[in-house]
Amino acid sequence: MTPATHLTTSETLWLFTLSAACIGILANTFHGDGEPLIASLALSGLAFAFSFCLIRWLGNAFIRVGLKGRDMAKVRRVEIPETMGAICAVVYLLVIIIFIPFPFYKDIVAATSGGGNRDVVLELKQVETGRFLHRFPHSKLSSYLSGILSLQAMVLLGLTDDLLDVRWRHKVLLPAFASIPMLIVYFVDFGVTKVVVPLPLQSYLGELLDLGWIYYAYMAAVAIFCPNSINILAGVNGIEVGQSIVIAFLVVLNDSLYLSPFTPYPHPATDSHLFSIYLLLPFIGVSLALLLHNWYPAKVFVGDTYCYFAGMVFAVVGILGHFSKTLLLLFIPQLANAAYSVPQLFHLIPCPRHRLPHFNPRTGLLESSTATFARPPPKPIALVLQLLHRLRLLTLTFNDAGEITETTNLTILNLWLVWWGPMREDKLAMGILALQIACGLVGLVIRHRMALLVFRDDNLAV
């Protein structure tokens, strides 16, 4: 059985209708003031349509060049296309490049003589070579372009991983290299490295603390963490794309709180959060198209390219939008999964090449997978593992001598199966996504309500 490579009649009809509507909306924006938010929504619809079609049409081409895999959590392990997230990444990059004129439409008009400035009277010294020396927002444009450059670099590095199967210890720092363009622009155009000190510590450290180079190291760490955290919470149909879409919607929800009517305009943070929305709406569009093909039972695999690309999108909006700490509150499951995985990632206990849940062909359900000890673990590690076993944070297997021989792999996917027992793949994915939504909403409450316990103001009230 080969994956479908053509669109059905109904799919063709609704994709054509969606595309036509989006093109009409896009054309209409030029009759007003550019309306960048409306244009971004329209381009996001087109991004969805193009991604959906290209994923369907290019599947066999990917299989022919060897970009294919078998779904190990199915009875019939047919070959399906892999690395299809690369299609979404390319469509996304093209869309946000096409979008560049829209957020700067008013500034371009105001900076161009005869382009809408006929009622503006300026002194002769302000005019040079047919253009008004207008305050064009070069810093905003440079931030936008640096974000695109970082995303392009991350997509290329992700493709390298998919094609060459780079080992974990070699690829973990790849996002740091991709983040260099936006960190340089942050340094040149913004350069703020001060953080607000919590109220209990202000008598010792003052109201603001300048972290200097440590702040740049922190931002690089965010850029490393976001892509890798999505990449290690993977292995189940729909989970990589699903968690990314949930996080994107939560970030857009947070961004919306800084827009009218929730916050009086102008707000100092409005432009930063609009920048975030402009980058996230097309991302949601391409990701939804991919999710429809990757959800259980998956017709395509997303590949590491998508995981790195998605994580870097969040890093870019968090760093250049100046809300990286809020972003981390929306990554609570990823933070927990990373912390839970540390003993295996640092080889304190055995770490298999893949730690995805085990598929039982007899029941058709997923069960927690295990790692086998070649020899009993040292006593301190054994004591910690036994404590976690009693707390139901993992499951151990013992031999007749009472020595540990196996432990469940340390991912929250396996932990979920330890807690709730074997279940079908889509049920596991829905459970983890429900956890992602719940933790994200709690994170937003912490950010905008509980933070007032240790900080004087929430910047919504600025």
XYZ file of C-alpha atoms in Angstrom:
462
model
C 0.000 0.000 0.000
C 1.483 3.343 -1.059
C 0.472 6.744 0.328
C -2.061 8.732 -1.700
C -0.359 11.231 -3.998
C -3.384 13.038 -5.411
C -6.095 15.277 -4.029
C -9.681 14.106 -3.874
C -12.361 16.173 -5.551
C -13.619 17.560 -2.236
C -10.062 18.429 -1.133
C -9.401 20.202 -4.421
C -12.623 22.190 -4.088
C -12.116 23.442 -0.554
C -8.411 24.170 -1.062
C -9.225 26.145 -4.215
C -11.982 28.038 -2.362
C -9.644 28.803 0.539
C -6.880 29.980 -1.794
C -9.218 32.190 -3.813
C -10.607 33.787 -0.661
C -7.116 34.434 0.700
C -5.917 35.955 -2.575
C -8.981 38.228 -2.608
C -8.337 39.351 0.970
C -4.668 39.911 0.181
C -5.481 42.064 -2.855
C -7.997 44.068 -0.849
C -5.428 45.017 1.795
C -3.652 47.271 -0.709
C -6.758 49.458 -0.966
C -6.344 50.389 2.697
C -3.195 50.927 4.714
C -1.633 47.544 4.102
C -3.405 45.893 7.074
C -0.497 43.583 7.954
C -2.460 41.419 10.394
C -5.152 40.698 7.795
C -2.461 40.071 5.180
C -0.706 37.657 7.536
C -3.943 35.713 8.039
C -4.489 35.518 4.276
C -0.925 34.383 3.619
C -1.297 31.794 6.380
C -4.310 30.350 4.574
C -2.300 30.166 1.355
C 0.590 28.564 3.263
C -1.792 25.888 4.534
C -3.146 25.192 1.037
C 0.273 25.022 -0.642
C 1.744 22.850 2.126
C -1.199 20.459 2.016
C -0.891 20.041 -1.762
C 2.900 19.711 -1.835
C 2.967 17.148 0.964
C 0.469 15.055 -0.981
C 2.138 15.492 -4.379
C 5.784 15.064 -3.372
C 5.462 11.980 -1.169
C 6.567 9.483 -3.813
C 9.451 11.744 -4.866
C 10.784 11.654 -1.306
C 10.450 7.864 -1.201
C 12.338 7.485 -4.484
C 15.374 9.362 -3.132
C 15.405 7.286 0.056
C 13.636 9.706 2.409
C 11.262 7.083 3.764
C 10.616 5.057 6.889
C 8.408 2.403 8.403
C 6.015 3.129 11.248
C 7.166 0.765 14.003
C 3.940 1.229 15.963
C 1.755 -0.459 13.344
C 1.024 -4.079 12.466
C 1.511 -3.349 8.762
C 4.782 -1.458 8.562
C 4.463 0.104 5.134
C 6.991 2.628 3.846
C 5.849 6.243 4.053
C 7.642 9.507 3.141
C 9.947 11.029 5.740
C 11.338 14.551 6.270
C 8.086 16.082 5.026
C 8.507 18.876 7.546
C 11.078 20.295 5.132
C 8.243 21.134 2.720
C 6.443 23.101 5.423
C 9.663 24.894 6.377
C 10.327 25.985 2.774
C 6.737 27.162 2.252
C 6.883 29.041 5.541
C 10.127 30.806 4.627
C 8.730 31.865 1.253
C 5.554 33.201 2.870
C 7.300 35.305 5.516
C 9.626 36.700 2.820
C 6.616 37.651 0.672
C 5.064 39.237 3.769
C 7.974 41.664 4.320
C 6.357 44.710 2.575
C 3.114 44.504 4.551
C 4.179 45.491 8.094
C 6.278 48.322 6.622
C 3.701 49.487 4.064
C 2.875 52.784 5.817
C 6.535 53.542 6.399
C 7.415 52.836 2.770
C 4.586 55.107 1.586
C 5.610 57.852 4.002
C 9.257 57.574 2.961
C 8.566 57.788 -0.778
C 7.798 61.127 -2.419
C 4.494 61.137 -4.269
C 3.464 57.984 -2.459
C 0.783 59.468 -0.277
C 2.688 62.426 1.186
C 1.181 65.126 -0.993
C -0.412 66.830 2.007
C 2.821 66.830 3.998
C 4.980 69.947 3.752
C 8.658 69.444 4.581
C 11.639 71.733 4.363
C 13.920 71.342 1.365
C 16.775 70.000 3.505
C 14.582 67.033 4.384
C 14.281 65.968 0.769
C 17.004 64.105 -1.074
C 16.908 62.301 -4.428
C 13.149 62.175 -4.513
C 12.687 60.634 -1.073
C 11.746 62.117 2.289
C 14.212 61.403 5.086
C 11.512 59.717 7.082
C 12.102 57.730 10.239
C 11.922 54.323 8.619
C 11.984 51.563 11.320
C 15.273 50.005 10.240
C 15.651 48.216 13.578
C 12.314 46.418 13.120
C 13.224 45.411 9.584
C 16.647 44.155 10.676
C 15.043 42.107 13.483
C 12.599 40.560 11.020
C 15.350 39.758 8.509
C 17.643 38.333 11.184
C 14.834 36.046 12.307
C 14.412 34.825 8.723
C 18.156 34.252 8.437
C 18.258 32.239 11.671
C 15.310 30.147 10.516
C 16.928 29.485 7.141
C 20.126 28.371 8.870
C 18.175 26.080 11.189
C 16.274 24.486 8.297
C 19.555 23.780 6.498
C 21.061 22.243 9.637
C 17.895 20.189 10.189
C 18.057 18.864 6.634
C 21.697 17.945 7.247
C 20.621 15.915 10.259
C 17.857 14.139 8.314
C 20.164 13.325 5.412
C 23.294 12.349 7.366
C 21.694 11.091 10.617
C 23.990 13.171 12.833
C 24.565 11.756 16.327
C 22.888 13.495 19.260
C 26.111 14.674 20.907
C 27.145 16.382 17.655
C 23.867 18.056 16.761
C 22.711 19.332 20.143
C 24.523 22.664 19.668
C 23.450 23.217 16.040
C 20.715 25.733 17.015
C 23.349 27.912 18.704
C 25.006 28.513 15.330
C 21.644 29.259 13.696
C 20.828 31.813 16.419
C 23.926 33.962 15.751
C 22.222 36.352 13.234
C 19.380 37.294 15.570
C 21.688 37.607 18.596
C 23.954 39.972 16.649
C 20.976 42.105 15.611
C 19.669 42.041 19.195
C 23.056 43.326 20.373
C 23.248 46.089 17.743
C 19.619 47.307 17.709
C 18.349 46.590 21.225
C 21.161 45.517 23.494
C 19.166 45.453 26.745
C 20.667 42.938 29.176
C 18.964 44.153 32.347
C 16.326 42.096 34.163
C 13.786 43.151 36.770
C 14.742 41.880 40.213
C 11.988 40.211 42.316
C 10.703 42.399 45.156
C 12.253 40.365 48.030
C 15.731 40.788 46.485
C 15.521 44.426 45.418
C 16.948 45.685 48.722
C 20.117 43.698 47.934
C 20.401 43.900 44.143
C 18.408 46.977 43.213
C 15.372 47.205 40.934
C 17.284 46.200 37.794
C 20.230 43.831 37.423
C 22.520 44.012 34.391
C 23.516 40.464 33.407
C 25.793 41.527 30.544
C 27.152 38.610 28.518
C 25.262 36.145 30.732
C 22.023 37.370 29.156
C 23.325 36.516 25.682
C 24.375 33.074 26.936
C 20.837 32.670 28.299
C 19.288 33.599 24.930
C 21.603 31.163 23.151
C 20.506 28.510 25.659
C 16.854 29.260 24.822
C 17.677 28.851 21.117
C 19.331 25.497 21.866
C 16.587 24.264 24.180
C 13.477 24.995 22.083
C 14.401 22.919 18.984
C 15.976 20.063 20.968
C 13.118 19.857 23.459
C 10.613 19.269 20.657
C 12.977 16.790 19.029
C 13.228 14.572 22.139
C 9.471 14.640 22.844
C 8.742 12.636 19.719
C 8.082 9.156 18.357
C 4.270 9.075 18.297
C 2.100 10.025 15.319
C 1.192 13.700 15.532
C 3.068 14.511 18.731
C 5.826 16.732 17.251
C 3.434 18.804 15.149
C 0.664 18.706 17.731
C 2.756 20.119 20.578
C 4.138 22.804 18.246
C 0.640 23.906 17.204
C -0.533 24.017 20.829
C 2.467 26.127 21.866
C 1.952 28.429 18.860
C -1.709 29.024 19.752
C -0.767 29.695 23.387
C 1.872 32.234 22.315
C -0.656 33.923 20.000
C -3.111 34.012 22.927
C -0.464 35.724 25.053
C 0.318 38.125 22.188
C -3.364 38.982 21.822
C -3.465 40.247 25.419
C -1.234 43.135 24.308
C -3.562 44.176 21.492
C -6.758 46.217 21.531
C -9.313 45.811 23.108
C -7.440 43.952 25.871
C -4.752 46.629 26.222
C -5.079 50.340 25.428
C -3.121 51.389 22.332
C -0.321 52.341 22.074
C 1.325 49.882 24.477
C 5.140 49.668 24.571
C 5.023 45.924 23.917
C 2.423 45.973 21.124
C 4.882 46.043 18.223
C 6.926 43.163 19.703
C 3.859 40.991 20.053
C 2.603 41.895 16.577
C 6.023 40.760 15.295
C 5.408 37.448 17.081
C 1.936 37.049 15.563
C 3.235 37.795 12.054
C 5.712 34.916 12.378
C 3.375 32.485 14.117
C 0.248 32.657 11.939
C 1.979 31.219 8.823
C 3.668 28.657 11.063
C 0.276 27.502 12.313
C -0.923 27.305 8.706
C 1.862 25.026 7.466
C 1.790 22.958 10.661
C -1.940 22.251 10.414
C -1.411 20.974 6.867
C 1.347 18.674 8.131
C -0.710 17.495 11.118
C -3.518 16.320 8.831
C -1.003 13.972 7.185
C 0.956 13.022 10.322
C -1.929 12.299 12.696
C -2.711 8.666 13.498
C -2.438 6.653 11.326
C 0.406 8.727 9.872
C 0.741 9.004 6.104
C 4.056 10.895 6.394
C 6.818 11.453 8.958
C 7.851 14.996 9.854
C 11.609 14.405 10.277
C 14.085 16.256 12.478
C 13.941 19.228 10.116
C 10.457 20.116 11.349
C 11.413 19.761 15.028
C 14.385 22.106 14.648
C 12.440 24.501 12.451
C 9.484 24.652 14.865
C 11.681 25.138 17.910
C 13.645 27.915 16.209
C 10.410 29.724 15.287
C 9.562 29.857 18.998
C 13.101 30.913 19.922
C 13.008 33.737 17.356
C 9.650 35.142 18.507
C 10.590 34.762 22.176
C 13.991 36.447 21.877
C 13.202 39.163 19.325
C 9.734 39.676 20.840
C 11.368 40.135 24.270
C 9.293 37.547 26.131
C 11.635 34.558 26.350
C 10.790 33.934 30.026
C 7.069 33.829 29.212
C 7.870 31.440 26.356
C 9.539 28.997 28.747
C 6.357 28.933 30.870
C 4.611 27.505 27.786
C 7.282 24.801 27.504
C 6.553 23.206 30.895
C 6.033 19.657 29.499
C 9.198 20.017 27.397
C 11.155 21.262 30.417
C 9.839 18.343 32.478
C 10.679 15.864 29.707
C 14.198 17.274 29.353
C 14.815 17.127 33.115
C 13.331 13.623 33.322
C 15.563 12.497 30.433
C 18.830 13.810 31.922
C 19.985 10.472 33.466
C 19.718 8.790 30.066
C 21.016 11.706 28.001
C 24.146 11.794 30.174
C 24.368 7.980 30.191
C 23.989 7.604 33.943
C 21.670 4.772 32.976
C 21.498 2.986 29.576
C 20.092 5.097 26.731
C 18.872 3.267 23.605
C 19.136 4.957 20.192
C 15.351 5.408 20.179
C 13.206 5.654 23.300
C 9.764 5.648 21.706
C 7.068 3.512 23.357
C 6.956 -0.194 22.500
C 4.195 -1.422 20.185
C 2.545 -4.695 21.156
C 1.294 -6.270 17.891
C -0.885 -8.711 19.820
C -3.001 -5.995 21.479
C -2.366 -3.153 19.005
C -1.497 -0.872 21.952
C 1.576 1.068 22.981
C 3.413 0.069 26.144
C 6.272 1.780 27.964
C 9.614 0.773 26.426
C 12.593 -0.284 28.517
C 16.353 0.086 28.744
C 18.405 -2.947 29.823
C 21.333 -2.813 32.242
C 24.329 -4.840 31.073
C 25.395 -4.971 34.733
C 23.701 -3.761 37.911
C 23.832 0.048 38.377
C 26.010 1.569 41.135
C 24.341 1.633 44.539
C 23.581 5.420 44.631
C 21.878 5.226 41.223
C 20.051 2.045 42.219
C 18.700 3.751 45.355
C 17.436 6.723 43.360
C 15.824 4.427 40.765
C 14.110 2.411 43.508
C 12.769 5.631 45.042
C 11.393 6.736 41.656
C 9.924 3.250 41.233
C 8.044 3.585 44.539
C 6.791 7.013 43.475
C 5.521 5.481 40.206
C 7.809 7.715 38.150
C 9.227 4.663 36.369
C 8.968 0.876 36.422
C 11.896 -1.394 37.288
C 12.500 -5.070 36.618
C 14.581 -7.104 39.094
C 16.388 -10.448 38.816
C 16.261 -13.220 41.428
C 19.100 -11.562 43.353
C 17.098 -8.335 43.677
C 19.326 -6.465 41.214
C 17.885 -4.017 38.693
C 17.923 -5.411 35.160
C 15.554 -3.041 33.312
C 13.990 0.381 33.656
C 11.364 2.121 31.585
C 12.824 4.792 29.313
C 12.774 8.251 30.830
C 10.417 10.226 28.596
C 7.029 11.599 29.559
C 5.494 9.470 26.774
C 6.644 6.341 28.611
C 5.758 7.874 31.978
C 2.209 8.493 30.742
C 1.971 4.789 29.874
C 3.371 3.860 33.296
C 0.617 5.904 34.911
C -2.319 5.037 32.660
C -1.328 1.679 31.196
C -1.162 0.559 27.549
C -3.218 2.611 25.122
C -3.676 3.281 21.439
C -1.243 5.685 19.798
C -3.732 8.464 19.125
C -5.003 8.301 22.726
C -1.459 8.764 23.986
C -0.923 11.747 21.670
C -4.212 13.351 22.755
C -3.311 12.850 26.418
C 0.061 14.569 26.025
C -1.487 17.414 24.011
C -4.151 17.895 26.697
C -1.315 18.102 29.230
C 0.423 20.669 26.997
C -2.722 22.823 26.854
C -3.319 22.616 30.613
C 0.295 23.440 31.486
C 0.349 26.297 28.973
C -2.776 27.895 30.436
C -1.317 27.522 33.938
C 1.871 29.148 32.641
C -0.086 32.167 31.371
C -1.862 32.487 34.725
C 1.512 32.384 36.471
C 2.865 35.023 34.080
C 0.007 37.504 34.357
C -1.370 36.882 37.862
C 0.975 35.030 40.202
C 4.012 37.002 38.993
C 2.516 40.004 40.800
C 3.431 38.280 44.073
C 7.136 38.826 43.384
C 7.096 41.719 40.877
C 5.545 45.150 41.264
C 3.793 45.252 37.886
C 2.655 43.059 35.030
C 3.714 44.794 31.813
C 0.123 44.512 30.567
C -0.605 47.436 32.849
C 2.285 49.582 31.567
